[in-house]
Each structure stands twice: as structure tokens, then as C-alpha cells.
Amino acid sequence: MMMRLKILFTLLCIVSIAMAQQPKKMAEKFFPDPLYVTPSFHKKGYVKYDELIKYIEKTIAGKDYISLQYIGNTQKGKQIPAVVFGKSNNPKSKVMLTGRVHGDEPGSTEALLLVIDKLVNDPTFASLVENLEIAILPMVNIDGGDKLKRQTANGLDLNRDMSKLATPENQALRKFFNEFAPDVELDLHEYNPFRIDYLKFGSFGVSGYADVMFLYSENPNYQTPLRNFVSNTYLPLLEDALNRDRLTYCKYFTSTQVNGEVQLNMGGGSPRSSATAFGLANTVSLLIEIRGTNIGKANFKRRVYTGYLIALNTLKMADEKSAEIKEAIRQSTESKADIVVTQRRTEELRKIPFIDIQKNGLIDVEIPVRDAAQRKDGIVRKRPFAYALLPNQTVLADKLRDLGILVETLDKDRNMDAEAYTISDYRESEEKFEGFYEQIVKTEVASKKVNLPKGSFIVKMDQRNSNLAAVVLEPEAENGFVRYHVLPVKLGEELPVYRIINNY
Ligand SMILES: [Zn+2]
């Protein structure tokens, strides 16, 4: 009897060992996937701020060419980290990578932590570290990030605030950008593939299909040499890399409802958002949206890998194409192109691929699309020699400086030939946008002699940031200082902002 039991027990042991599942914690501790060493792959949920800082400190320890810098504080007093790789005294290009501008897009943080790990630990990437200066900001919106909320602590959306800089986070981010002065800026986001608007299509709703969407600036004041570089050189390199790994991509779009009808807004050119706000500083600039928000941790490796792949190929591009980038920046800075103040998108019906949720297959959805590439220019004005502001406009002058724009002051009274704006039409938006009512104006522009007193502010247009200056100072501009209530105005009033047409 005992013998039989012993045999039975032994058999049971053999069977149970043969069938044993390897405990998850054993796999994670001893056999992690070599690519996915970053913190969120080894915990429930996502890396929190304190863990992120510890992870960075541990990863860069002992490397004197890497520094962990703090660029400023969030509303809750958390210090925003930037990891700066500065091995070269004379870098071929300077690249800035930002993530988690929206707190509920954790794949962006993780992808950048993976980039940091690879640059530190993988000898394959040594030449990138040798040749480039690289700043990586893996978590800009920390207060939102720790709560997985899109907005900052006071409910503002950082990627609607890049021209107004109403938040301390964006002030810090822009200050760092201005001082670092990158040639290339990449901003990583995730998008929600299950929008409520998409329930109207397919059998029982559709889902966005692309692993990643590209948002590059189509603002007409983003100068042609840089725009061409992004379209003809940068994006094809990224597309090749994604194709090799069978990852899918498309041009960025989002949905909106107009009179109850769902439309897609495709592409973008608003300086309130990063791609254009940084692009108009004459920088190679791109925002990417990885398919990720609202699906929890599903496809997390794929999402992180996608962001990592794009960031890595951006660095390679900045290394290999550095001469072309410098030339595009130089030509853009010397451009004398007119300033396009307003524009209107035209609408057309298009067939856009989505995943039909019930059929689990791709379908084409016919839908009105307003593509930033299909626009008509509205108000176009000659590029002035400079803009001038009266001495009492210190708020505007400070805001311009925060945006990285050089502002001089007159050391004596000057009488100048100028163009003055008078507000000929004024209304406020019916609803608040990001906490304020927009001022929607029309102006009449008249040539006149203007007496500019000593202390007036002068913004000359022969600077790298001139296009950004124009799009915030022209009163009708869609994300400008008048529209965004930085400069309160009244009907019939002459603005304290002037266009100085000729050198003086
Ligand atoms: Zn986002």
C-alpha cells in the first residue's frame, strides 16, 4: 500500500513539474525581454514620477557625459526632468525628444525611457551619442501623468497652450527649448482609437487602424525648405523603418462634429500645438500619435516599440542628414516670404480606412475631411522689417521673450513709417476655450507716421523665431495674442502694435 502511494506521489510530482507554468515574477526577474527593460513592464500600471527619476538616476549613473537636469516645476511643485547627452563639443545636430505632454499617454514616457537605456547601454548606438547633442524629456506633464489624466493640475491642455504659455509647465518647456535650440524636435503622443464619433460608422462602430499617425506642421509660415525636408527626407525614412517591422502609419487626423455630422480634421498647422510652435522656430519638427489612449495596457510593447523606433530613427536622421538640416534652417531663416495670417480649409468627401469592430476587418469609411493641405489663404500681409509695441505693452514683450523671440527696446523717441491696425469687427467666442473667451477680430490696416517713444519694443524679423513672432502678433491669427486674450482689445481701437515696413 505504502509503496503504491509513493509511486503515485512521484508520478504526480513529475506530471506537475512537467506541466508547471513558469511564474511570471521569475520570468520578469531572470528572463526579461531584452528590449523591454523599462519600469512599466515590471509593475501594474505605469511608472510613477518618483520611480521614473530613480530609474533615470540608476541608468545614467557613472556617465559623466549625461546629465539629469530639471527645467522647472509643475503646478504641484514636481521638477520636470530632462536627460541631456552631451559627449560632443561640436555636435552635428541637436535633437530634443519630448513625451507625456498629455498625462494619459504613458507609452510616450516608456518609449523615451527605452531610448535612454539603449543610448546608455547598447554599443550599436555609440555613434549617435558621439555625434549628437540629445535632450530627452520623458514626462513633461507630471501632475497629469501620475493620475493618467490628459490635462495639467488646473485642467489646461499643454498642447493647446504652446503659443500662449499660460502654464508653468509650458513656460519651462519653452525656456528649455529656446536655450537648447534644437535642430530637430520630436514630440511623442498616443491617440484614442475608439472615439465616440466612430460609433456611427461600420456595423457597430469602427476603430482607428494605424500604429502611428504623423502630425507635421502645415502652417504656411513654416518655411518651404524645412517643410520639404520633413516631407521628402524625414518622413520617408521613418516610413521605411516602420515598413520593415510591418507597423502601419497614416497622416494625423481627429474627428469633430459639425451640425451633428462627424468630420475629420486632418493634419495641422496651429501654433498652439507643439509641431507648429516648435516648427516656427525654424526647427525640423514632428508630433507622433501612437495608437494607445483608452485601451489600457493592451499592445503596450508594440506601442512602446513604435515610439522607440521613431525616436531612434529620428536620431539617425539627425546624424546622417545634419548638413541638409542646417541648410534648410539657414534658408528658412533668410526667407522673405509673405506672412499668411488666416486661412480656411476646404472640405471634401474621402474614403478613410478604419477597422470595423464587429467584422474585425478593414473597411473604407466615406467621410468629409478637412485636410490642412487643402486650404485657401485668407489674409496675407507683406513680411515687415519689424513689429513695434508701445512701451506699456510689457506683458506682450515678456510673452514674446518667453517664446524665445528677441525683443529690443528703443533708446530714444523715433518717428517711423508704419502700418497701424484698427479693430473694425469684434466678437467673443460663445464658449470658453482653455479658460478664456477668444477675441475674434477684423482689422483695417493703414499706413501712417507713428511716434514711437523711448522704451518701445522692437521685434525684428531677421531672426530664427520671426515666423512665430508674426503668427502671435498679427491680430486675426488663430492662436495669436489678440485671439487668445493676451492683449485685450475693443471695437474701433487702434492697437498698440505696429508693422514697421522698412529698415530705419
Ligand atoms: Zn497627446
Short mmCIF file of C-alpha atoms in Angstrom, two decimals, residues 103-458:
data_model
loop_
_atom_site.label_atom_id
_atom_site.label_comp_id
_atom_site.label_asym_id
_atom_site.label_seq_id
_atom_site.Cartn_x
_atom_site.Cartn_y
_atom_site.Cartn_z
CA GLY A 103 -0.70 62.65 -18.92
CA ASP A 104 -2.87 59.79 -20.21
CA GLU A 105 -0.39 58.79 -22.92
CA PRO A 106 2.04 56.61 -20.95
CA GLY A 107 3.55 54.84 -23.98
CA SER A 108 5.36 58.08 -24.81
CA THR A 109 7.23 58.08 -21.50
CA GLU A 110 8.13 54.43 -21.73
CA ALA A 111 9.41 54.75 -25.31
CA LEU A 112 11.74 57.56 -24.25
CA LEU A 113 12.99 55.59 -21.23
CA LEU A 114 13.81 52.78 -23.65
CA VAL A 115 15.72 55.25 -25.85
CA ILE A 116 17.71 56.40 -22.81
CA ASP A 117 18.51 52.80 -21.90
CA LYS A 118 19.66 51.99 -25.44
CA LEU A 119 21.80 55.09 -25.78
CA VAL A 120 23.50 54.30 -22.47
CA ASN A 121 23.86 50.53 -22.72
CA ASP A 122 23.85 49.42 -26.35
CA PRO A 123 27.17 49.94 -28.17
CA THR A 124 25.28 49.85 -31.50
CA PHE A 125 24.18 53.43 -30.79
CA ALA A 126 27.55 54.79 -29.64
CA SER A 127 27.98 56.89 -32.78
CA LEU A 128 24.69 58.71 -32.14
CA VAL A 129 25.89 59.65 -28.67
CA GLU A 130 29.26 60.71 -30.11
CA ASN A 131 27.83 62.86 -32.90
CA LEU A 132 24.72 64.45 -31.46
CA GLU A 133 23.60 66.50 -28.52
CA ILE A 134 20.37 64.93 -27.30
CA ALA A 135 17.84 66.16 -24.75
CA ILE A 136 15.14 63.71 -23.66
CA LEU A 137 12.14 64.89 -21.61
CA PRO A 138 10.18 61.71 -20.87
CA MET A 139 7.45 63.24 -18.70
CA VAL A 140 6.52 66.88 -19.22
CA ASN A 141 3.07 66.79 -17.63
CA ILE A 142 3.95 65.03 -14.38
CA ASP A 143 0.84 66.08 -12.43
CA GLY A 144 -1.39 64.68 -15.16
CA GLY A 145 0.92 61.73 -15.76
CA ASP A 146 0.80 60.40 -12.21
CA LYS A 147 -3.02 60.44 -12.41
CA LEU A 148 -3.22 59.29 -16.04
CA LYS A 149 -5.10 62.49 -16.88
CA ARG A 150 -4.61 64.40 -20.10
CA GLN A 151 -4.56 67.89 -18.57
CA THR A 152 -2.34 69.62 -16.05
CA ALA A 153 -3.43 70.10 -12.41
CA ASN A 154 -5.53 73.19 -13.22
CA GLY A 155 -7.26 71.49 -16.12
CA LEU A 156 -5.36 73.11 -19.00
CA ASP A 157 -4.20 71.18 -22.05
CA LEU A 158 -0.50 71.79 -22.66
CA ASN A 159 -0.83 71.08 -26.33
CA ARG A 160 -3.35 73.91 -26.74
CA ASP A 161 -1.15 76.33 -24.81
CA MET A 162 2.10 76.37 -26.79
CA SER A 163 1.58 79.90 -28.15
CA LYS A 164 0.02 81.43 -25.02
CA LEU A 165 2.24 79.74 -22.40
CA ALA A 166 -0.36 80.15 -19.65
CA THR A 167 1.02 77.14 -17.74
CA PRO A 168 4.28 76.91 -15.77
CA GLU A 169 4.94 73.58 -17.49
CA ASN A 170 4.91 75.15 -20.95
CA GLN A 171 6.92 78.16 -19.78
CA ALA A 172 9.59 75.78 -18.53
CA LEU A 173 9.42 73.62 -21.65
CA ARG A 174 9.72 76.61 -23.98
CA LYS A 175 12.56 78.13 -21.96
CA PHE A 176 14.48 74.87 -22.21
CA PHE A 177 13.71 74.62 -25.94
CA ASN A 178 14.91 78.20 -26.52
CA GLU A 179 18.16 77.64 -24.67
CA PHE A 180 18.85 74.18 -26.09
CA ALA A 181 17.88 75.43 -29.58
CA PRO A 182 17.44 72.01 -31.19
CA ASP A 183 17.69 71.43 -34.93
CA VAL A 184 15.15 68.63 -34.58
CA GLU A 185 12.24 68.28 -32.15
CA LEU A 186 10.05 65.17 -31.86
CA ASP A 187 7.01 65.15 -29.57
CA LEU A 188 5.56 61.74 -28.69
CA HIS A 189 1.85 61.26 -28.02
CA GLU A 190 -0.73 58.47 -28.06
CA TYR A 191 -4.17 58.64 -29.69
CA ASN A 192 -7.54 57.22 -28.78
CA PRO A 193 -8.62 54.73 -31.50
CA PHE A 194 -12.12 54.32 -30.02
CA ARG A 195 -13.66 57.76 -30.27
CA ILE A 196 -17.38 58.14 -29.60
CA ASP A 197 -17.73 59.74 -33.05
CA TYR A 198 -16.54 56.47 -34.61
CA LEU A 199 -19.57 54.54 -33.28
CA LYS A 200 -21.57 56.00 -36.17
CA PHE A 201 -19.65 54.02 -38.77
CA GLY A 202 -19.28 50.38 -39.77
CA SER A 203 -21.53 47.63 -38.42
CA PHE A 204 -21.22 48.56 -34.75
CA GLY A 205 -18.55 51.22 -34.83
CA VAL A 206 -15.02 51.47 -36.16
CA SER A 207 -11.58 51.90 -34.65
CA GLY A 208 -8.50 53.79 -35.84
CA TYR A 209 -6.16 51.32 -37.53
CA ALA A 210 -2.72 52.90 -37.76
CA ASP A 211 0.02 52.09 -35.26
CA VAL A 212 1.09 55.71 -35.55
CA MET A 213 -0.10 58.96 -37.06
CA PHE A 214 2.23 61.75 -38.18
CA LEU A 215 1.45 65.38 -37.41
CA TYR A 216 3.89 67.69 -39.16
CA SER A 217 3.37 71.41 -39.42
CA GLU A 218 1.39 72.58 -42.42
CA ASN A 219 1.30 76.15 -41.19
CA PRO A 220 2.01 78.21 -44.33
CA ASN A 221 4.53 80.28 -42.36
CA TYR A 222 6.57 77.15 -41.68
CA GLN A 223 9.02 77.82 -44.43
CA THR A 224 9.24 75.67 -47.57
CA PRO A 225 12.85 74.39 -47.16
CA LEU A 226 12.03 72.91 -43.76
CA ARG A 227 8.60 71.69 -44.84
CA ASN A 228 10.18 69.97 -47.84
CA PHE A 229 12.85 68.38 -45.69
CA VAL A 230 10.22 66.90 -43.38
CA SER A 231 8.06 65.58 -46.27
CA ASN A 232 10.77 64.42 -48.65
CA THR A 233 13.51 63.19 -46.33
CA TYR A 234 12.44 62.74 -42.71
CA LEU A 235 9.05 61.06 -43.12
CA PRO A 236 10.19 58.59 -45.83
CA LEU A 237 12.99 57.43 -43.52
CA LEU A 238 10.50 56.81 -40.73
CA GLU A 239 8.10 55.08 -43.10
CA ASP A 240 10.86 52.73 -44.31
CA ALA A 241 11.71 51.81 -40.73
CA LEU A 242 8.04 51.18 -39.87
CA ASN A 243 7.51 49.14 -43.06
CA ARG A 244 10.43 46.88 -42.20
CA ASP A 245 8.67 45.98 -38.95
CA ARG A 246 5.21 45.79 -40.53
CA LEU A 247 3.95 48.71 -38.48
CA THR A 248 1.28 50.90 -40.03
CA TYR A 249 1.07 54.69 -40.25
CA CYS A 250 -1.00 57.49 -41.71
CA LYS A 251 -1.32 61.24 -41.64
CA TYR A 252 -2.75 62.52 -38.36
CA PHE A 253 -6.49 63.10 -38.09
CA THR A 254 -9.07 63.56 -35.40
CA SER A 255 -12.84 63.75 -35.50
CA THR A 256 -15.20 66.62 -34.81
CA GLN A 257 -18.94 67.13 -35.11
CA VAL A 258 -20.31 69.93 -37.26
CA ASN A 259 -24.11 70.29 -37.04
CA GLY A 260 -24.39 66.69 -35.87
CA GLU A 261 -22.25 65.36 -38.72
CA VAL A 262 -18.91 63.71 -37.99
CA GLN A 263 -15.98 65.14 -39.95
CA LEU A 264 -12.28 64.50 -39.82
CA ASN A 265 -9.73 67.24 -39.32
CA MET A 266 -6.55 66.01 -40.94
CA GLY A 267 -3.06 67.41 -40.46
CA GLY A 268 -2.47 70.63 -38.60
CA GLY A 269 -0.76 73.95 -38.52
CA SER A 270 -1.79 75.61 -35.27
CA PRO A 271 0.96 77.23 -33.21
CA ARG A 272 -0.95 76.37 -30.05
CA SER A 273 0.29 72.81 -30.61
CA SER A 274 3.87 71.56 -30.46
CA ALA A 275 4.59 70.59 -34.07
CA THR A 276 3.97 74.13 -35.29
CA ALA A 277 5.02 76.02 -32.14
CA PHE A 278 8.47 74.42 -32.39
CA GLY A 279 8.49 74.29 -36.18
CA LEU A 280 8.03 78.04 -36.48
CA ALA A 281 11.30 78.46 -34.60
CA ASN A 282 12.78 77.06 -37.83
CA THR A 283 13.24 73.58 -36.49
CA VAL A 284 12.62 70.19 -38.06
CA SER A 285 9.53 69.35 -36.04
CA LEU A 286 7.20 66.38 -35.80
CA LEU A 287 4.48 65.15 -33.47
CA ILE A 288 3.58 61.48 -33.49
CA GLU A 289 0.42 59.84 -32.16
CA ILE A 290 0.78 56.16 -31.28
CA ARG A 291 -2.40 54.07 -31.13
CA GLY A 292 -2.78 53.75 -27.37
CA THR A 293 -5.05 56.02 -25.33
CA ASN A 294 -8.17 54.39 -23.91
CA ILE A 295 -7.04 50.78 -24.45
CA GLY A 296 -5.35 50.30 -21.07
CA LYS A 297 -2.13 48.38 -21.32
CA ALA A 298 -3.14 46.50 -24.48
CA ASN A 299 -0.39 46.28 -27.13
CA PHE A 300 1.92 48.10 -24.74
CA LYS A 301 5.12 46.51 -26.09
CA ARG A 302 4.09 47.29 -29.63
CA ARG A 303 3.25 50.89 -28.70
CA VAL A 304 6.49 51.45 -26.85
CA TYR A 305 8.47 49.82 -29.63
CA THR A 306 6.79 52.07 -32.22
CA GLY A 307 7.71 55.22 -30.31
CA TYR A 308 11.21 53.95 -29.65
CA LEU A 309 11.72 53.06 -33.33
CA ILE A 310 10.64 56.51 -34.47
CA ALA A 311 12.77 58.29 -31.86
CA LEU A 312 15.78 56.18 -32.77
CA ASN A 313 15.37 56.79 -36.49
CA THR A 314 14.95 60.49 -35.78
CA LEU A 315 18.36 60.44 -34.10
CA LYS A 316 19.87 58.53 -37.02
CA MET A 317 18.35 61.03 -39.44
CA ALA A 318 19.75 63.94 -37.42
CA ASP A 319 23.18 62.35 -37.61
CA GLU A 320 23.19 61.35 -41.28
CA LYS A 321 21.36 64.38 -42.71
CA SER A 322 22.86 67.07 -40.48
CA ALA A 323 24.19 69.14 -43.40
CA GLU A 324 20.80 69.16 -45.15
CA ILE A 325 19.09 70.13 -41.90
CA LYS A 326 21.46 73.05 -41.31
CA GLU A 327 20.91 74.25 -44.87
CA ALA A 328 17.11 74.05 -44.58
CA ILE A 329 17.24 76.01 -41.33
CA ARG A 330 19.53 78.64 -42.90
CA GLN A 331 17.33 79.08 -45.96
CA SER A 332 14.17 79.24 -43.84
CA THR A 333 15.68 81.88 -41.57
CA GLU A 334 16.60 84.03 -44.58
CA SER A 335 13.17 83.69 -46.20
CA LYS A 336 11.34 86.89 -47.08
CA ALA A 337 8.04 85.15 -47.75
CA ASP A 338 4.77 86.95 -47.06
CA ILE A 339 3.01 86.28 -43.77
CA VAL A 340 -0.17 84.22 -44.10
CA VAL A 341 -2.38 85.46 -41.25
CA THR A 342 -5.54 83.43 -41.82
CA GLN A 343 -6.55 80.51 -43.95
CA ARG A 344 -9.55 78.33 -44.46
CA ARG A 345 -9.63 74.60 -45.00
CA THR A 346 -11.80 73.22 -47.75
CA GLU A 347 -13.87 70.13 -47.17
CA GLU A 348 -14.08 67.06 -49.37
CA LEU A 349 -15.57 63.58 -49.12
CA ARG A 350 -12.90 60.91 -48.85
CA LYS A 351 -12.63 57.22 -48.13
CA ILE A 352 -10.61 56.63 -44.98
CA PRO A 353 -9.64 53.14 -43.79
CA PHE A 354 -10.77 52.05 -40.32
CA ILE A 355 -11.18 48.71 -38.54
CA ASP A 356 -14.82 47.58 -38.48
CA ILE A 357 -15.11 46.38 -34.88
CA GLN A 358 -17.70 43.65 -35.48
CA LYS A 359 -16.29 42.32 -38.75
CA ASN A 360 -12.74 42.70 -37.41
CA GLY A 361 -11.63 43.79 -40.86
CA LEU A 362 -10.54 46.95 -42.59
CA ILE A 363 -13.25 49.00 -44.27
CA ASP A 364 -13.25 52.33 -46.07
CA VAL A 365 -15.44 54.92 -44.41
CA GLU A 366 -16.69 57.74 -46.61
CA ILE A 367 -16.46 60.88 -44.55
CA PRO A 368 -16.00 64.64 -45.01
CA VAL A 369 -12.35 65.53 -44.46
CA ARG A 370 -10.88 68.95 -43.80
CA ASP A 371 -7.22 68.49 -44.62
CA ALA A 372 -4.68 71.15 -43.64
CA ALA A 373 -3.07 70.52 -47.03
CA GLN A 374 -6.29 71.64 -48.76
CA ARG A 375 -6.56 75.22 -47.64
CA LYS A 376 -7.14 78.62 -49.10
CA ASP A 377 -5.21 81.58 -47.85
CA GLY A 378 -7.29 84.37 -46.32
CA ILE A 379 -5.42 87.44 -45.09
CA VAL A 380 -1.86 87.65 -46.42
CA ARG A 381 0.44 90.51 -45.42
CA LYS A 382 3.87 91.54 -46.55
CA ARG A 383 6.61 90.48 -44.14
CA PRO A 384 7.51 93.64 -42.23
CA PHE A 385 11.03 94.69 -41.30
CA ALA A 386 9.88 94.60 -37.68
CA TYR A 387 6.90 94.77 -35.37
CA ALA A 388 6.80 97.57 -32.79
CA LEU A 389 4.92 97.64 -29.47
CA LEU A 390 4.27 100.72 -27.34
CA PRO A 391 6.26 100.86 -24.05
CA ASN A 392 3.24 99.94 -21.90
CA GLN A 393 2.99 96.52 -23.61
CA THR A 394 5.32 94.79 -21.18
CA VAL A 395 3.05 91.75 -20.90
CA LEU A 396 3.33 91.15 -24.63
CA ALA A 397 7.06 91.83 -24.66
CA ASP A 398 7.61 89.34 -21.83
CA LYS A 399 5.44 86.74 -23.58
CA LEU A 400 7.44 87.17 -26.78
CA ARG A 401 10.67 86.72 -24.86
CA ASP A 402 9.25 83.60 -23.19
CA LEU A 403 8.62 82.25 -26.68
CA GLY A 404 12.31 82.77 -27.45
CA ILE A 405 11.84 85.85 -29.61
CA LEU A 406 14.44 88.62 -29.41
CA VAL A 407 12.83 91.88 -28.34
CA GLU A 408 14.83 95.13 -28.38
CA THR A 409 13.85 98.46 -26.83
CA LEU A 410 14.20 101.89 -28.42
CA ASP A 411 16.73 104.06 -26.62
CA LYS A 412 15.13 107.30 -27.88
CA ASP A 413 11.89 108.55 -29.43
CA ARG A 414 11.56 107.63 -33.10
CA ASN A 415 9.14 108.78 -35.76
CA MET A 416 8.60 105.90 -38.16
CA ASP A 417 6.65 104.94 -41.25
CA ALA A 418 4.40 102.18 -40.05
CA GLU A 419 1.17 100.32 -40.60
CA ALA A 420 -1.41 100.61 -37.83
CA TYR A 421 -4.29 98.23 -37.13
CA THR A 422 -7.77 99.48 -36.17
CA ILE A 423 -10.30 96.94 -34.91
CA SER A 424 -13.18 97.04 -37.40
CA ASP A 425 -15.08 93.99 -36.20
CA TYR A 426 -15.08 92.34 -32.78
CA ARG A 427 -16.82 89.39 -31.18
CA GLU A 428 -16.02 86.96 -28.42
CA SER A 429 -16.29 83.20 -28.81
CA GLU A 430 -19.56 81.80 -27.44
CA GLU A 431 -17.76 79.27 -25.31
CA LYS A 432 -14.60 79.45 -23.30
CA PHE A 433 -11.53 77.82 -24.76
CA GLU A 434 -8.94 76.71 -22.20
CA GLY A 435 -10.44 79.04 -19.62
CA PHE A 436 -10.84 82.22 -21.69
CA TYR A 437 -13.10 83.75 -24.34
CA GLU A 438 -11.39 84.16 -27.67
CA GLN A 439 -11.39 87.61 -29.25
CA ILE A 440 -12.28 87.20 -32.91
CA VAL A 441 -11.47 90.40 -34.79
CA LYS A 442 -11.08 92.01 -38.15
CA THR A 443 -8.80 94.99 -38.62
CA GLU A 444 -8.18 97.76 -41.07
CA VAL A 445 -4.54 98.41 -41.76
CA ALA A 446 -3.44 101.95 -42.65
CA SER A 447 -0.04 103.46 -43.39
CA LYS A 448 0.88 106.35 -41.14
CA LYS A 449 3.71 108.10 -39.33
CA VAL A 450 3.89 106.76 -35.80
CA ASN A 451 5.74 108.36 -32.95
CA LEU A 452 7.32 105.51 -31.03
CA PRO A 453 8.52 106.76 -27.66
CA LYS A 454 11.73 105.69 -25.99
CA GLY A 455 11.18 102.26 -24.42
CA SER A 456 9.03 100.98 -27.28
CA PHE A 457 9.66 97.33 -28.05
CA ILE A 458 11.00 96.27 -31.45
#
